[in-house]
PDB file of N, CA and C in Angstrom:
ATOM      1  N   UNK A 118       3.519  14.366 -16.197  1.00 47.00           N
ATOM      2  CA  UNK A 118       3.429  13.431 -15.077  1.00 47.00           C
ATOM      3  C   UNK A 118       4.813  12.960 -14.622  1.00 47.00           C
ATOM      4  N   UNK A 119       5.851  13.579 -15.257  1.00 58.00           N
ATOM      5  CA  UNK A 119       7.046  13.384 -15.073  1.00 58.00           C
ATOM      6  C   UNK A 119       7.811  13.479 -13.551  1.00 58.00           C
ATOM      7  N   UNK A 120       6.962  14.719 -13.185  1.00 59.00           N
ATOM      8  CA  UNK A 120       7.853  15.196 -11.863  1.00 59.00           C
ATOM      9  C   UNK A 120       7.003  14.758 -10.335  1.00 59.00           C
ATOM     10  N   UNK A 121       5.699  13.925 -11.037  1.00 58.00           N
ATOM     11  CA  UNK A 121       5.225  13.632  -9.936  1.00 58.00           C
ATOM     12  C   UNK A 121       5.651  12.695  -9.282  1.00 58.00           C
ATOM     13  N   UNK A 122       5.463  13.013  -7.858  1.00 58.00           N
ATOM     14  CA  UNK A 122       6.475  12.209  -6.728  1.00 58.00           C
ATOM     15  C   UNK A 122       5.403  10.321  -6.715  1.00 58.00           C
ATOM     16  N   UNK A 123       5.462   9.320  -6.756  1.00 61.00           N
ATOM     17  CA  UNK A 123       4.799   8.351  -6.374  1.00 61.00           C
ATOM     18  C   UNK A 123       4.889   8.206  -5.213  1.00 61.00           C
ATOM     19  N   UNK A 124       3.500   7.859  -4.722  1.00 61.00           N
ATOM     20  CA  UNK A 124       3.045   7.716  -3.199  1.00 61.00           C
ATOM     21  C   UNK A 124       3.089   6.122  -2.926  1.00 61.00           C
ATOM     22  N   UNK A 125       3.833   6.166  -1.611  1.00 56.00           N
ATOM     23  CA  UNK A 125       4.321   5.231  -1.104  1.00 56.00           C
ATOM     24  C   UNK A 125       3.533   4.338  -0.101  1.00 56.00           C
ATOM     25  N   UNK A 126       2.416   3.742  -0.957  1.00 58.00           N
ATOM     26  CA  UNK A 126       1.142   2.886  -0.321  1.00 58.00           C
ATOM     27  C   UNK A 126       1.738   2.191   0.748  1.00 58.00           C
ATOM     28  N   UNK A 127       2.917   1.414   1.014  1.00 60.00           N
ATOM     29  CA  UNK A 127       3.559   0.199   1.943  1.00 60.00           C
ATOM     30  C   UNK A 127       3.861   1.385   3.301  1.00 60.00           C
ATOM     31  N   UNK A 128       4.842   2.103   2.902  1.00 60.00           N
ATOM     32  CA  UNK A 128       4.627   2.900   4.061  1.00 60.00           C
ATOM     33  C   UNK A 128       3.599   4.219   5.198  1.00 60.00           C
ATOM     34  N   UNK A 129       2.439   4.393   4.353  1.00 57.00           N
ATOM     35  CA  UNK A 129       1.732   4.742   4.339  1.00 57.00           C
ATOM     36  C   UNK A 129       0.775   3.811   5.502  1.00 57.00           C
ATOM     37  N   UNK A 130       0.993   2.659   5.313  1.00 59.00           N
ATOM     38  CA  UNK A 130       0.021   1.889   5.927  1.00 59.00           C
ATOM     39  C   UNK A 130       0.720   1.226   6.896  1.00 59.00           C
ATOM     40  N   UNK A 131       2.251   1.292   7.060  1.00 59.00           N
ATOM     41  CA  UNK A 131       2.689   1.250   8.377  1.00 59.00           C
ATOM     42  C   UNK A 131       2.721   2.296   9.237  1.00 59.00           C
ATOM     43  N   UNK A 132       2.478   3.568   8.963  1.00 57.00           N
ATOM     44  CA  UNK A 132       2.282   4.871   9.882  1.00 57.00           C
ATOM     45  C   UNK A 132       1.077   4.677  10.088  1.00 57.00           C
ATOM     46  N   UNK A 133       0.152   4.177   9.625  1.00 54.00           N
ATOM     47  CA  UNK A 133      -1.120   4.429   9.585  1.00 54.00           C
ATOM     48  C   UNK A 133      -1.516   3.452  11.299  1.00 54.00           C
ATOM     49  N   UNK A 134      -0.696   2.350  10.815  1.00 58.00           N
ATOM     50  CA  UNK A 134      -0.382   0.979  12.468  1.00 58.00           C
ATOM     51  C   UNK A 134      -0.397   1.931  13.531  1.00 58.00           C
ATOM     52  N   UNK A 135       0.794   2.483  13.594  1.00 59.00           N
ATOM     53  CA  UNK A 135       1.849   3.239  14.647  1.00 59.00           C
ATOM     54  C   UNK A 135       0.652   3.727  15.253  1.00 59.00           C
ATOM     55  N   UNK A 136      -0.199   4.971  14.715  1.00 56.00           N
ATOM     56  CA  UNK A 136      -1.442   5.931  14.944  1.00 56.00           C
ATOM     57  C   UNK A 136      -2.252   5.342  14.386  1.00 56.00           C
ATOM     58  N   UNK A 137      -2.914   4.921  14.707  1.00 64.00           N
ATOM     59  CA  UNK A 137      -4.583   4.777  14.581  1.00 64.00           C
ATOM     60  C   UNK A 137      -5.034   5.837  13.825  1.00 64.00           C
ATOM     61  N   UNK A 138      -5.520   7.033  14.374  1.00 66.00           N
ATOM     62  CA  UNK A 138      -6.252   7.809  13.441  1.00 66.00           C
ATOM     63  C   UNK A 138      -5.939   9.452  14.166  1.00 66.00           C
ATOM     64  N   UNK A 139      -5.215  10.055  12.940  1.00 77.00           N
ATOM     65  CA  UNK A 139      -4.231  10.813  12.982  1.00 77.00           C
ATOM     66  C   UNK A 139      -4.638  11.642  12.240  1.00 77.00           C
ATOM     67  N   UNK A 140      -6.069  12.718  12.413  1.00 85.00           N
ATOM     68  CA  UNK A 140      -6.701  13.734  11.599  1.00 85.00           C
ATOM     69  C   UNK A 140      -5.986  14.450  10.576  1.00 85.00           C
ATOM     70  N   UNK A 141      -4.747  14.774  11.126  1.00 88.00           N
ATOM     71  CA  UNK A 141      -4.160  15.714  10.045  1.00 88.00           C
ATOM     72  C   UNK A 141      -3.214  14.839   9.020  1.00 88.00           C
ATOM     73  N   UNK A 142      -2.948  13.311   9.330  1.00 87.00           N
ATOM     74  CA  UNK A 142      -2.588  12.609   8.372  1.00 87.00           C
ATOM     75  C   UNK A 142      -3.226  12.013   7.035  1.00 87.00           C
ATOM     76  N   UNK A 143      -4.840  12.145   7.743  1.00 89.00           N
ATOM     77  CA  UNK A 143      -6.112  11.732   7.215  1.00 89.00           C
ATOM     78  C   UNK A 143      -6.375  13.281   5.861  1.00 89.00           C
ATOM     79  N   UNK A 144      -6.221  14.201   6.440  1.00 92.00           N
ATOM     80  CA  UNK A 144      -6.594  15.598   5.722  1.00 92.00           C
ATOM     81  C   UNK A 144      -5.366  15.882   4.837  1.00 92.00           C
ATOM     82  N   UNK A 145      -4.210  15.154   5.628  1.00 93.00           N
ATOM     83  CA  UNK A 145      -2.892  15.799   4.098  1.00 93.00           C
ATOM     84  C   UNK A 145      -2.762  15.080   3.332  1.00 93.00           C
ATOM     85  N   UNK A 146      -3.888  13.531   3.466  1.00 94.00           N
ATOM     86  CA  UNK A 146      -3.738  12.756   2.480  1.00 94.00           C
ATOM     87  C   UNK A 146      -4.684  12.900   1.494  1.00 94.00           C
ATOM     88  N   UNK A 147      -5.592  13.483   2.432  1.00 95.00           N
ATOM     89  CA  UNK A 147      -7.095  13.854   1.145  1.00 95.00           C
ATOM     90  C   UNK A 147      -6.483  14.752   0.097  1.00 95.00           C
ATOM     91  N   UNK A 148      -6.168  15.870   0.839  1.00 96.00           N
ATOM     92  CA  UNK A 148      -5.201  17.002   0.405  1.00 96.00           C
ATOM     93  C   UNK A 148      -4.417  16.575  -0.953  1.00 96.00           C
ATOM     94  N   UNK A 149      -3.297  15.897  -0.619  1.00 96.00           N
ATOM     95  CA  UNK A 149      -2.230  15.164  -1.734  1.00 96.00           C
ATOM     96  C   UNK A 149      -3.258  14.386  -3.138  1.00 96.00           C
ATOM     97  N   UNK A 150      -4.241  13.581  -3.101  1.00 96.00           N
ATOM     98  CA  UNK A 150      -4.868  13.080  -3.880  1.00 96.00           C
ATOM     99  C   UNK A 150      -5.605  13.753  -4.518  1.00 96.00           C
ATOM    100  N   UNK A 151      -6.361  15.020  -4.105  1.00 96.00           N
ATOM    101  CA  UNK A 151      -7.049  15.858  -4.716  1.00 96.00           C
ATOM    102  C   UNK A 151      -6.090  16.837  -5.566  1.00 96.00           C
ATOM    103  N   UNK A 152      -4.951  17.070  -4.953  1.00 96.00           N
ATOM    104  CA  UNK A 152      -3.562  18.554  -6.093  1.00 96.00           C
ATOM    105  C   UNK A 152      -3.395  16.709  -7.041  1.00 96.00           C
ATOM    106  N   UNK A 153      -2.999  15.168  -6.756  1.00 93.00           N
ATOM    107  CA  UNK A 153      -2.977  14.951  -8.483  1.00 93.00           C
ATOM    108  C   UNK A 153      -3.849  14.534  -9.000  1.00 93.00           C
ATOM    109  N   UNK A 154      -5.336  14.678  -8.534  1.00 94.00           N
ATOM    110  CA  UNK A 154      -6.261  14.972  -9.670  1.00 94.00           C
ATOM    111  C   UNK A 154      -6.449  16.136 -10.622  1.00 94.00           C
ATOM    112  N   UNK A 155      -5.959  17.134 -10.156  1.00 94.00           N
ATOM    113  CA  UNK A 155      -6.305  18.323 -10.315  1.00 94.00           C
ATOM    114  C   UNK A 155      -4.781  18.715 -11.246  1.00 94.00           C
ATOM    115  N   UNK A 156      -4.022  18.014 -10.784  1.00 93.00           N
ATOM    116  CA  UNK A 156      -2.394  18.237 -11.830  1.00 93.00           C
ATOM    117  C   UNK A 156      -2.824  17.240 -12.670  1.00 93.00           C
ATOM    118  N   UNK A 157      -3.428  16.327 -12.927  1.00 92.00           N
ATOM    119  CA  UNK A 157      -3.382  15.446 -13.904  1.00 92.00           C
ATOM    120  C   UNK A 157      -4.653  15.980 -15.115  1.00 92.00           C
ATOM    121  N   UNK A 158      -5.745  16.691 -14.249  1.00 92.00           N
ATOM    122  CA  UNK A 158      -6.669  17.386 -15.583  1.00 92.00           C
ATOM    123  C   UNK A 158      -5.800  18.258 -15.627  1.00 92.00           C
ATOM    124  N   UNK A 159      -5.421  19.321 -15.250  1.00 91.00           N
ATOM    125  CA  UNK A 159      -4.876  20.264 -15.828  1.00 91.00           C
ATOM    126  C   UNK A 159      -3.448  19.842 -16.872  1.00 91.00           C
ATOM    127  N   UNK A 160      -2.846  18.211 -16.488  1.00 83.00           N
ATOM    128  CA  UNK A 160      -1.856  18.304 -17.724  1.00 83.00           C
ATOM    129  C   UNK A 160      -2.766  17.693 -18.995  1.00 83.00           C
ATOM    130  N   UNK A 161      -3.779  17.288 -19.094  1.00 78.00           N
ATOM    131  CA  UNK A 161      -4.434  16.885 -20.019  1.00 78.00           C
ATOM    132  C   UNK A 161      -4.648  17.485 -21.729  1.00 78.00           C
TER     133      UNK A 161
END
């Protein structure tokens, strides 16, 4: 879990202001949360 990058909730939710609702921001975020579930079973 060393090299994983931490996600940056504060700014996250000021882009989120800027755009309202921004499909492919919505899908690369699903995206990102699902690879560290999936890196975190697999470092298990």
């Amino acid at each position: 879990m060393e090299g994983k990058p931490k996600f940056n909730y504060e700014s996250a939710e000021s882009t989120e202001k800027e755009n309202k609702t921004d499909p492919q921001e919505v899908i690369s975020k699903i995206l990102q949360v699902l690879l560290g579930i999936i890196m975190a079973v697999l470092h298990m």
